[in-house]
mmCIF file of N, CA and C and ligand atoms in Angstrom:
data_model
loop_
_atom_site.group_PDB
_atom_site.id
_atom_site.type_symbol
_atom_site.label_atom_id
_atom_site.label_comp_id
_atom_site.label_asym_id
_atom_site.label_seq_id
_atom_site.Cartn_x
_atom_site.Cartn_y
_atom_site.Cartn_z
ATOM 1 N N ASN A 1 23.708 19.557 -3.106
ATOM 2 C CA ASN A 1 23.097 19.752 -4.426
ATOM 3 C C ASN A 1 23.742 18.833 -5.462
ATOM 4 N N PHE A 2 23.006 18.585 -6.540
ATOM 5 C CA PHE A 2 23.538 17.721 -7.585
ATOM 6 C C PHE A 2 24.522 18.491 -8.452
ATOM 7 N N GLU A 3 25.553 17.776 -8.926
ATOM 8 C CA GLU A 3 26.543 18.364 -9.841
ATOM 9 C C GLU A 3 25.893 18.736 -11.169
ATOM 10 N N ASP A 4 25.043 17.829 -11.657
ATOM 11 C CA ASP A 4 24.413 18.038 -12.962
ATOM 12 C C ASP A 4 23.162 17.170 -13.077
ATOM 13 N N ALA A 5 22.487 17.279 -14.230
ATOM 14 C CA ALA A 5 21.247 16.530 -14.442
ATOM 15 C C ALA A 5 21.472 15.024 -14.322
ATOM 16 N N ASN A 6 22.595 14.542 -14.850
ATOM 17 C CA ASN A 6 22.836 13.096 -14.797
ATOM 18 C C ASN A 6 22.896 12.578 -13.372
ATOM 19 N N GLU A 7 23.480 13.348 -12.497
ATOM 20 C CA GLU A 7 23.570 12.915 -11.110
ATOM 21 C C GLU A 7 22.174 12.851 -10.471
ATOM 22 N N ALA A 8 21.338 13.827 -10.795
ATOM 23 C CA ALA A 8 19.962 13.842 -10.273
ATOM 24 C C ALA A 8 19.164 12.650 -10.822
ATOM 25 N N ILE A 9 19.386 12.338 -12.102
ATOM 26 C CA ILE A 9 18.699 11.207 -12.732
ATOM 27 C C ILE A 9 19.116 9.897 -12.060
ATOM 28 N N GLU A 10 20.401 9.740 -11.840
ATOM 29 C CA GLU A 10 20.887 8.521 -11.174
ATOM 30 C C GLU A 10 20.347 8.394 -9.757
ATOM 31 N N TYR A 11 20.280 9.506 -9.084
ATOM 32 C CA TYR A 11 19.783 9.529 -7.707
ATOM 33 C C TYR A 11 18.346 9.023 -7.651
ATOM 34 N N ARG A 12 17.484 9.594 -8.485
ATOM 35 C CA ARG A 12 16.074 9.175 -8.415
ATOM 36 C C ARG A 12 15.901 7.756 -8.935
ATOM 37 N N GLN A 13 16.673 7.381 -9.968
ATOM 38 C CA GLN A 13 16.536 6.012 -10.490
ATOM 39 C C GLN A 13 16.999 4.981 -9.468
ATOM 40 N N SER A 14 18.028 5.306 -8.717
ATOM 41 C CA SER A 14 18.488 4.391 -7.661
ATOM 42 C C SER A 14 17.387 4.174 -6.644
ATOM 43 N N ALA A 15 16.733 5.265 -6.255
ATOM 44 C CA ALA A 15 15.633 5.144 -5.288
ATOM 45 C C ALA A 15 14.497 4.320 -5.882
ATOM 46 N N PHE A 16 14.137 4.601 -7.137
ATOM 47 C CA PHE A 16 13.032 3.849 -7.746
ATOM 48 C C PHE A 16 13.361 2.362 -7.840
ATOM 49 N N SER A 17 14.618 2.013 -8.069
ATOM 50 C CA SER A 17 14.885 0.576 -8.165
ATOM 51 C C SER A 17 14.776 -0.088 -6.797
ATOM 52 N N LEU A 18 15.135 0.597 -5.746
ATOM 53 C CA LEU A 18 14.922 0.044 -4.397
ATOM 54 C C LEU A 18 13.429 -0.019 -4.062
ATOM 55 N N ILE A 19 12.700 1.000 -4.495
ATOM 56 C CA ILE A 19 11.247 1.019 -4.284
ATOM 57 C C ILE A 19 10.595 -0.164 -4.996
ATOM 58 N N ARG A 20 10.996 -0.370 -6.239
ATOM 59 C CA ARG A 20 10.417 -1.467 -7.026
ATOM 60 C C ARG A 20 10.674 -2.819 -6.352
ATOM 61 N N TYR A 21 11.863 -2.972 -5.810
ATOM 62 C CA TYR A 21 12.175 -4.230 -5.129
ATOM 63 C C TYR A 21 11.274 -4.450 -3.908
ATOM 64 N N GLN A 22 11.106 -3.418 -3.100
ATOM 65 C CA GLN A 22 10.257 -3.550 -1.901
ATOM 66 C C GLN A 22 8.814 -3.856 -2.305
ATOM 67 N N PHE A 23 8.321 -3.056 -3.272
ATOM 68 C CA PHE A 23 6.923 -3.183 -3.661
ATOM 69 C C PHE A 23 6.672 -4.519 -4.346
ATOM 70 N N GLY A 24 7.607 -4.912 -5.196
ATOM 71 C CA GLY A 24 7.470 -6.171 -5.919
ATOM 72 C C GLY A 24 7.432 -7.364 -4.976
ATOM 73 N N ASP A 25 8.270 -7.337 -3.952
ATOM 74 C CA ASP A 25 8.295 -8.455 -3.011
ATOM 75 C C ASP A 25 6.999 -8.508 -2.190
ATOM 76 N N MET A 26 6.494 -7.348 -1.806
ATOM 77 C CA MET A 26 5.205 -7.320 -1.092
ATOM 78 C C MET A 26 4.106 -7.865 -1.992
ATOM 79 N N GLY A 27 4.120 -7.468 -3.257
ATOM 80 C CA GLY A 27 3.123 -7.954 -4.222
ATOM 81 C C GLY A 27 3.193 -9.462 -4.380
ATOM 82 N N ALA A 28 4.408 -9.985 -4.474
ATOM 83 C CA ALA A 28 4.578 -11.437 -4.623
ATOM 84 C C ALA A 28 3.967 -12.162 -3.423
ATOM 85 N N MET A 29 4.151 -11.596 -2.237
ATOM 86 C CA MET A 29 3.574 -12.227 -1.037
ATOM 87 C C MET A 29 2.057 -12.138 -1.035
ATOM 88 N N LEU A 30 1.512 -11.000 -1.453
ATOM 89 C CA LEU A 30 0.057 -10.837 -1.423
ATOM 90 C C LEU A 30 -0.621 -11.651 -2.520
ATOM 91 N N LYS A 31 0.116 -11.873 -3.618
ATOM 92 C CA LYS A 31 -0.481 -12.633 -4.719
ATOM 93 C C LYS A 31 -0.222 -14.122 -4.600
ATOM 94 N N GLY A 32 0.416 -14.524 -3.497
ATOM 95 C CA GLY A 32 0.664 -15.946 -3.291
ATOM 96 C C GLY A 32 1.765 -16.519 -4.149
ATOM 97 N N LYS A 33 2.586 -15.629 -4.747
ATOM 98 C CA LYS A 33 3.716 -16.117 -5.549
ATOM 99 C C LYS A 33 4.853 -16.575 -4.660
ATOM 100 N N LYS A 34 4.796 -16.178 -3.407
ATOM 101 C CA LYS A 34 5.709 -16.712 -2.395
ATOM 102 C C LYS A 34 4.982 -16.691 -1.066
ATOM 103 N N ASP A 35 5.524 -17.380 -0.087
ATOM 104 C CA ASP A 35 4.866 -17.437 1.213
ATOM 105 C C ASP A 35 4.776 -16.045 1.839
ATOM 106 N N PHE A 36 3.658 -15.792 2.477
ATOM 107 C CA PHE A 36 3.496 -14.529 3.185
ATOM 108 C C PHE A 36 4.213 -14.629 4.527
ATOM 109 N N ASP A 37 5.212 -13.767 4.693
ATOM 110 C CA ASP A 37 5.958 -13.719 5.948
ATOM 111 C C ASP A 37 5.775 -12.313 6.519
ATOM 112 N N LEU A 38 4.995 -12.204 7.578
ATOM 113 C CA LEU A 38 4.640 -10.880 8.101
ATOM 114 C C LEU A 38 5.866 -10.050 8.483
ATOM 115 N N ASN A 39 6.866 -10.697 9.067
ATOM 116 C CA ASN A 39 8.074 -9.946 9.448
ATOM 117 C C ASN A 39 8.764 -9.332 8.239
ATOM 118 N N VAL A 40 8.896 -10.133 7.197
ATOM 119 C CA VAL A 40 9.525 -9.630 5.972
ATOM 120 C C VAL A 40 8.661 -8.526 5.374
ATOM 121 N N PHE A 41 7.350 -8.770 5.343
ATOM 122 C CA PHE A 41 6.438 -7.781 4.772
ATOM 123 C C PHE A 41 6.559 -6.444 5.509
ATOM 124 N N GLN A 42 6.626 -6.523 6.831
ATOM 125 C CA GLN A 42 6.735 -5.299 7.637
ATOM 126 C C GLN A 42 8.043 -4.559 7.355
ATOM 127 N N THR A 43 9.104 -5.318 7.167
ATOM 128 C CA THR A 43 10.384 -4.685 6.828
ATOM 129 C C THR A 43 10.297 -3.986 5.473
ATOM 130 N N ARG A 44 9.703 -4.690 4.497
ATOM 131 C CA ARG A 44 9.529 -4.101 3.158
ATOM 132 C C ARG A 44 8.712 -2.811 3.231
ATOM 133 N N ALA A 45 7.618 -2.854 3.992
ATOM 134 C CA ALA A 45 6.725 -1.698 4.075
ATOM 135 C C ALA A 45 7.423 -0.521 4.762
ATOM 136 N N ALA A 46 8.212 -0.816 5.787
ATOM 137 C CA ALA A 46 8.956 0.254 6.470
ATOM 138 C C ALA A 46 10.011 0.835 5.535
ATOM 139 N N ASN A 47 10.705 -0.041 4.812
ATOM 140 C CA ASN A 47 11.687 0.436 3.829
ATOM 141 C C ASN A 47 11.016 1.344 2.805
ATOM 142 N N LEU A 48 9.872 0.870 2.283
ATOM 143 C CA LEU A 48 9.182 1.641 1.252
ATOM 144 C C LEU A 48 8.757 3.014 1.772
ATOM 145 N N ALA A 49 8.255 3.056 2.992
ATOM 146 C CA ALA A 49 7.788 4.336 3.545
ATOM 147 C C ALA A 49 8.928 5.351 3.590
ATOM 148 N N GLY A 50 10.131 4.908 3.877
ATOM 149 C CA GLY A 50 11.282 5.807 3.867
ATOM 150 C C GLY A 50 11.731 6.142 2.451
ATOM 151 N N LEU A 51 11.826 5.114 1.629
ATOM 152 C CA LEU A 51 12.322 5.301 0.254
ATOM 153 C C LEU A 51 11.408 6.197 -0.578
ATOM 154 N N ALA A 52 10.115 6.152 -0.286
ATOM 155 C CA ALA A 52 9.149 6.933 -1.067
ATOM 156 C C ALA A 52 9.454 8.435 -1.019
ATOM 157 N N ASN A 53 10.140 8.844 0.025
ATOM 158 C CA ASN A 53 10.451 10.278 0.169
ATOM 159 C C ASN A 53 11.679 10.708 -0.630
ATOM 160 N N ILE A 54 12.392 9.761 -1.196
ATOM 161 C CA ILE A 54 13.682 10.075 -1.819
ATOM 162 C C ILE A 54 13.597 10.638 -3.253
ATOM 163 N N PRO A 55 12.853 9.997 -4.175
ATOM 164 C CA PRO A 55 13.011 10.385 -5.584
ATOM 165 C C PRO A 55 12.667 11.838 -5.907
ATOM 166 N N HIS A 56 11.699 12.392 -5.226
ATOM 167 C CA HIS A 56 11.205 13.716 -5.602
ATOM 168 C C HIS A 56 12.325 14.747 -5.758
ATOM 169 N N GLU A 57 13.254 14.690 -4.860
ATOM 170 C CA GLU A 57 14.373 15.644 -4.856
ATOM 171 C C GLU A 57 15.210 15.560 -6.141
ATOM 172 N N GLY A 58 15.176 14.398 -6.780
ATOM 173 C CA GLY A 58 15.976 14.210 -7.990
ATOM 174 C C GLY A 58 15.354 14.788 -9.256
ATOM 175 N N PHE A 59 14.123 15.277 -9.169
ATOM 176 C CA PHE A 59 13.465 15.827 -10.366
ATOM 177 C C PHE A 59 13.784 17.314 -10.508
ATOM 178 N N ILE A 60 15.074 17.616 -10.649
ATOM 179 C CA ILE A 60 15.489 19.022 -10.741
ATOM 180 C C ILE A 60 15.226 19.573 -12.143
ATOM 181 N N ASP A 61 15.126 20.868 -12.226
ATOM 182 C CA ASP A 61 14.956 21.529 -13.525
ATOM 183 C C ASP A 61 16.073 21.097 -14.466
ATOM 184 N N GLY A 62 15.715 20.839 -15.703
ATOM 185 C CA GLY A 62 16.721 20.480 -16.701
ATOM 186 C C GLY A 62 17.046 18.997 -16.736
ATOM 187 N N SER A 63 16.424 18.216 -15.861
ATOM 188 C CA SER A 63 16.742 16.779 -15.848
ATOM 189 C C SER A 63 15.712 15.959 -16.632
ATOM 190 N N ASP A 64 15.115 16.582 -17.637
ATOM 191 C CA ASP A 64 14.195 15.866 -18.527
ATOM 192 C C ASP A 64 14.925 15.346 -19.751
ATOM 193 N N THR A 65 16.200 15.682 -19.882
ATOM 194 C CA THR A 65 16.974 15.122 -20.986
ATOM 195 C C THR A 65 18.121 14.312 -20.407
ATOM 196 N N GLY A 66 18.506 13.266 -21.142
ATOM 197 C CA GLY A 66 19.524 12.352 -20.647
ATOM 198 C C GLY A 66 18.946 10.959 -20.613
ATOM 199 N N ASP A 67 19.580 10.089 -19.840
ATOM 200 C CA ASP A 67 19.163 8.691 -19.798
ATOM 201 C C ASP A 67 18.025 8.532 -18.793
ATOM 202 N N THR A 68 16.860 8.983 -19.217
ATOM 203 C CA THR A 68 15.718 9.005 -18.302
ATOM 204 C C THR A 68 14.424 8.679 -19.026
ATOM 205 N N GLU A 69 13.488 8.101 -18.299
ATOM 206 C CA GLU A 69 12.146 7.849 -18.832
ATOM 207 C C GLU A 69 11.156 8.913 -18.366
ATOM 208 N N ALA A 70 11.680 9.903 -17.662
ATOM 209 C CA ALA A 70 10.812 10.991 -17.184
ATOM 210 C C ALA A 70 10.428 11.890 -18.356
ATOM 211 N N LEU A 71 9.144 12.157 -18.485
ATOM 212 C CA LEU A 71 8.665 13.014 -19.573
ATOM 213 C C LEU A 71 8.745 14.491 -19.185
ATOM 214 N N ALA A 72 8.969 15.334 -20.198
ATOM 215 C CA ALA A 72 9.073 16.782 -19.976
ATOM 216 C C ALA A 72 7.795 17.354 -19.351
ATOM 217 N N LYS A 73 6.680 16.640 -19.554
ATOM 218 C CA LYS A 73 5.401 17.036 -18.955
ATOM 219 C C LYS A 73 5.473 17.229 -17.438
ATOM 220 N N ILE A 74 6.428 16.522 -16.808
ATOM 221 C CA ILE A 74 6.599 16.686 -15.360
ATOM 222 C C ILE A 74 6.826 18.152 -15.023
ATOM 223 N N TRP A 75 7.690 18.774 -15.819
ATOM 224 C CA TRP A 75 8.091 20.145 -15.488
ATOM 225 C C TRP A 75 7.095 21.187 -15.988
ATOM 226 N N SER A 76 6.252 20.785 -16.954
ATOM 227 C CA SER A 76 5.209 21.729 -17.361
ATOM 228 C C SER A 76 3.932 21.552 -16.533
ATOM 229 N N ASN A 77 3.903 20.492 -15.723
ATOM 230 C CA ASN A 77 2.772 20.254 -14.788
ATOM 231 C C ASN A 77 3.320 20.027 -13.388
ATOM 232 N N LYS A 78 4.297 20.828 -12.988
ATOM 233 C CA LYS A 78 5.057 20.520 -11.772
ATOM 234 C C LYS A 78 4.162 20.422 -10.528
ATOM 235 N N ALA A 79 3.165 21.295 -10.434
ATOM 236 C CA ALA A 79 2.311 21.281 -9.242
ATOM 237 C C ALA A 79 1.544 19.956 -9.152
ATOM 238 N N ASP A 80 1.047 19.483 -10.281
ATOM 239 C CA ASP A 80 0.327 18.208 -10.289
ATOM 240 C C ASP A 80 1.282 17.051 -9.988
ATOM 241 N N PHE A 81 2.447 17.085 -10.606
ATOM 242 C CA PHE A 81 3.449 16.045 -10.343
ATOM 243 C C PHE A 81 3.798 16.009 -8.848
ATOM 244 N N ASP A 82 4.061 17.180 -8.302
ATOM 245 C CA ASP A 82 4.414 17.263 -6.876
ATOM 246 C C ASP A 82 3.299 16.684 -6.007
ATOM 247 N N SER A 83 2.068 16.996 -6.370
ATOM 248 C CA SER A 83 0.964 16.520 -5.546
ATOM 249 C C SER A 83 0.779 15.007 -5.689
ATOM 250 N N GLN A 84 1.033 14.459 -6.880
ATOM 251 C CA GLN A 84 0.969 12.993 -7.030
ATOM 252 C C GLN A 84 2.085 12.307 -6.234
ATOM 253 N N MET A 85 3.242 12.932 -6.194
ATOM 254 C CA MET A 85 4.354 12.399 -5.386
ATOM 255 C C MET A 85 3.983 12.378 -3.902
ATOM 256 N N THR A 86 3.355 13.467 -3.463
ATOM 257 C CA THR A 86 2.926 13.547 -2.066
ATOM 258 C C THR A 86 1.906 12.449 -1.751
ATOM 259 N N THR A 87 0.968 12.237 -2.669
ATOM 260 C CA THR A 87 -0.025 11.178 -2.479
ATOM 261 C C THR A 87 0.656 9.814 -2.364
ATOM 262 N N PHE A 88 1.639 9.587 -3.226
ATOM 263 C CA PHE A 88 2.385 8.328 -3.160
ATOM 264 C C PHE A 88 3.067 8.173 -1.793
ATOM 265 N N GLN A 89 3.703 9.225 -1.338
ATOM 266 C CA GLN A 89 4.387 9.174 -0.031
ATOM 267 C C GLN A 89 3.398 8.883 1.102
ATOM 268 N N GLU A 90 2.237 9.527 1.025
ATOM 269 C CA GLU A 90 1.205 9.305 2.052
ATOM 270 C C GLU A 90 0.696 7.869 2.005
ATOM 271 N N ASN A 91 0.482 7.363 0.781
ATOM 272 C CA ASN A 91 0.006 5.982 0.652
ATOM 273 C C ASN A 91 1.042 4.982 1.150
ATOM 274 N N ALA A 92 2.311 5.254 0.882
ATOM 275 C CA ALA A 92 3.375 4.369 1.367
ATOM 276 C C ALA A 92 3.436 4.402 2.899
ATOM 277 N N ALA A 93 3.247 5.581 3.468
ATOM 278 C CA ALA A 93 3.241 5.697 4.935
ATOM 279 C C ALA A 93 2.066 4.918 5.530
ATOM 280 N N LYS A 94 0.914 4.999 4.869
ATOM 281 C CA LYS A 94 -0.279 4.261 5.344
ATOM 282 C C LYS A 94 -0.097 2.759 5.192
ATOM 283 N N LEU A 95 0.575 2.360 4.118
ATOM 284 C CA LEU A 95 0.851 0.930 3.941
ATOM 285 C C LEU A 95 1.742 0.417 5.073
ATOM 286 N N ASN A 96 2.686 1.227 5.476
ATOM 287 C CA ASN A 96 3.556 0.846 6.596
ATOM 288 C C ASN A 96 2.744 0.709 7.883
ATOM 289 N N VAL A 97 1.851 1.646 8.135
ATOM 290 C CA VAL A 97 0.999 1.570 9.328
ATOM 291 C C VAL A 97 0.153 0.293 9.274
ATOM 292 N N ALA A 98 -0.453 0.040 8.113
ATOM 293 C CA ALA A 98 -1.281 -1.161 7.952
ATOM 294 C C ALA A 98 -0.443 -2.419 8.172
ATOM 295 N N ALA A 99 0.764 -2.445 7.617
ATOM 296 C CA ALA A 99 1.628 -3.628 7.760
ATOM 297 C C ALA A 99 1.926 -3.886 9.236
ATOM 298 N N GLN A 100 2.151 -2.834 9.976
ATOM 299 C CA GLN A 100 2.501 -3.022 11.378
ATOM 300 C C GLN A 100 1.315 -3.564 12.192
ATOM 301 N N THR A 101 0.074 -3.336 11.725
ATOM 302 C CA THR A 101 -1.076 -3.939 12.419
ATOM 303 C C THR A 101 -1.144 -5.446 12.158
ATOM 304 N N GLY A 102 -0.597 -5.876 11.036
ATOM 305 C CA GLY A 102 -0.641 -7.289 10.675
ATOM 306 C C GLY A 102 -1.972 -7.727 10.092
ATOM 307 N N ASP A 103 -2.904 -6.799 9.938
ATOM 308 C CA ASP A 103 -4.242 -7.136 9.441
ATOM 309 C C ASP A 103 -4.237 -7.220 7.904
ATOM 310 N N LYS A 104 -4.467 -8.413 7.396
ATOM 311 C CA LYS A 104 -4.377 -8.677 5.959
ATOM 312 C C LYS A 104 -5.306 -7.806 5.117
ATOM 313 N N LYS A 105 -6.499 -7.562 5.655
ATOM 314 C CA LYS A 105 -7.476 -6.788 4.906
ATOM 315 C C LYS A 105 -6.994 -5.339 4.740
ATOM 316 N N GLN A 106 -6.535 -4.763 5.822
ATOM 317 C CA GLN A 106 -5.991 -3.390 5.771
ATOM 318 C C GLN A 106 -4.749 -3.331 4.890
ATOM 319 N N ILE A 107 -3.930 -4.376 4.996
ATOM 320 C CA ILE A 107 -2.693 -4.425 4.209
ATOM 321 C C ILE A 107 -3.003 -4.431 2.717
ATOM 322 N N LYS A 108 -3.938 -5.289 2.322
ATOM 323 C CA LYS A 108 -4.278 -5.408 0.901
ATOM 324 C C LYS A 108 -4.847 -4.109 0.343
ATOM 325 N N GLN A 109 -5.703 -3.489 1.140
ATOM 326 C CA GLN A 109 -6.306 -2.213 0.732
ATOM 327 C C GLN A 109 -5.217 -1.143 0.548
ATOM 328 N N ALA A 110 -4.343 -1.054 1.527
ATOM 329 C CA ALA A 110 -3.291 -0.033 1.494
ATOM 330 C C ALA A 110 -2.275 -0.314 0.387
ATOM 331 N N PHE A 111 -2.019 -1.591 0.150
ATOM 332 C CA PHE A 111 -1.108 -1.967 -0.943
ATOM 333 C C PHE A 111 -1.713 -1.550 -2.284
ATOM 334 N N GLY A 112 -3.005 -1.812 -2.453
ATOM 335 C CA GLY A 112 -3.709 -1.437 -3.686
ATOM 336 C C GLY A 112 -3.663 0.065 -3.927
ATOM 337 N N ASN A 113 -3.895 0.832 -2.877
ATOM 338 C CA ASN A 113 -3.852 2.294 -3.013
ATOM 339 C C ASN A 113 -2.458 2.771 -3.402
ATOM 340 N N THR A 114 -1.451 2.147 -2.831
ATOM 341 C CA THR A 114 -0.075 2.541 -3.149
ATOM 342 C C THR A 114 0.227 2.232 -4.611
ATOM 343 N N GLY A 115 -0.164 1.042 -5.055
ATOM 344 C CA GLY A 115 0.043 0.665 -6.459
ATOM 345 C C GLY A 115 -0.659 1.624 -7.413
ATOM 346 N N LYS A 116 -1.851 2.085 -7.018
ATOM 347 C CA LYS A 116 -2.573 3.054 -7.856
ATOM 348 C C LYS A 116 -1.794 4.347 -7.982
ATOM 349 N N SER A 117 -1.142 4.745 -6.900
ATOM 350 C CA SER A 117 -0.375 5.991 -7.025
ATOM 351 C C SER A 117 0.908 5.798 -7.819
ATOM 352 N N CYS A 118 1.476 4.597 -7.831
ATOM 353 C CA CYS A 118 2.603 4.330 -8.744
ATOM 354 C C CYS A 118 2.114 4.498 -10.180
ATOM 355 N N LYS A 119 1.022 3.752 -10.465
ATOM 356 C CA LYS A 119 0.543 3.681 -11.843
ATOM 357 C C LYS A 119 0.032 5.016 -12.351
ATOM 358 N N GLY A 120 -0.686 5.741 -11.494
ATOM 359 C CA GLY A 120 -1.242 7.030 -11.894
ATOM 360 C C GLY A 120 -0.153 7.964 -12.399
ATOM 361 N N CYS A 121 0.919 8.008 -11.679
ATOM 362 C CA CYS A 121 2.021 8.892 -12.053
ATOM 363 C C CYS A 121 2.745 8.374 -13.302
ATOM 364 N N HIS A 122 2.950 7.058 -13.362
ATOM 365 C CA HIS A 122 3.633 6.487 -14.531
ATOM 366 C C HIS A 122 2.834 6.739 -15.808
ATOM 367 N N ASP A 123 1.517 6.528 -15.734
ATOM 368 C CA ASP A 123 0.679 6.706 -16.926
ATOM 369 C C ASP A 123 0.839 8.098 -17.502
ATOM 370 N N MET A 124 0.998 9.052 -16.635
ATOM 371 C CA MET A 124 1.033 10.435 -17.079
ATOM 372 C C MET A 124 2.456 10.942 -17.371
ATOM 373 N N TYR A 125 3.396 10.506 -16.580
ATOM 374 C CA TYR A 125 4.702 11.179 -16.580
ATOM 375 C C TYR A 125 5.897 10.308 -16.930
ATOM 376 N N LYS A 126 5.661 9.019 -17.245
ATOM 377 C CA LYS A 126 6.786 8.144 -17.545
ATOM 378 C C LYS A 126 6.650 7.608 -18.963
ATOM 379 N N LYS A 127 7.764 7.581 -19.686
ATOM 380 C CA LYS A 127 7.810 6.988 -21.019
ATOM 381 C C LYS A 127 7.375 5.521 -20.961
ATOM 382 N N ASP A 128 6.682 5.043 -22.004
ATOM 383 C CA ASP A 128 6.250 3.639 -22.033
ATOM 384 C C ASP A 128 7.446 2.692 -22.089
HETATM 385 C C1 ASC B 1 5.006 -2.516 -9.651
HETATM 386 C C2 ASC B 1 5.703 -1.667 -10.544
HETATM 387 C C3 ASC B 1 4.944 -0.578 -10.755
HETATM 388 C C4 ASC B 1 3.716 -0.662 -9.942
HETATM 389 C C5 ASC B 1 2.438 -0.502 -10.699
HETATM 390 C C6 ASC B 1 1.282 -0.701 -9.772
HETATM 391 O O1 ASC B 1 5.387 -3.580 -9.185
HETATM 392 O O2 ASC B 1 6.897 -1.867 -11.086
HETATM 393 O O3 ASC B 1 5.213 0.444 -11.516
HETATM 394 O O4 ASC B 1 3.798 -1.950 -9.313
HETATM 395 O O5 ASC B 1 2.403 -1.423 -11.739
HETATM 396 O O6 ASC B 1 0.080 -0.643 -10.469
#
C-alpha cells in the first residue's frame, strides 16, 4: 500500500511518463517522423500493454490534492473513470496483438483507438 497521497501520485505519474514514451515513439513511426522499425514497434506495443495496467492503482482516495493534474471529478465519477481505464487497457492489449501481426492497417487502427482512449479520459479528468 502507499504511504500517502504523494506516493500514489508519483507512482501513477511514473507509469504515465513511461506510457507516453512508448506511445509517442509508436506515433512518430506511424506518422513517418522516424523510420518504421517493426521490431521496435512491437517492443513498444508490448511495453505499453503491460504499463497500461499500472496507473489505475495509484488513483487512491484523497490523491486529488497535491502535485497532480488529476481532477477531483475522477473520484466523484469513479465508476466511469474505472471503466475508461479498463477500455484503455483493452485497447493497449489489442494494439499489442495488432503489432505482433505486423499488419500496418490493423496497427494503425488499433493505435488510433488507443489514442482515443488516452484523449477521452484526459478531456474529462485531467487538468489542461
Ligand atoms: C500522446 C499523448 C497523449 C495522447 C493523446 C492521443 O502522445 O501524450 O495524451 O497521445 O493525445 O490523442
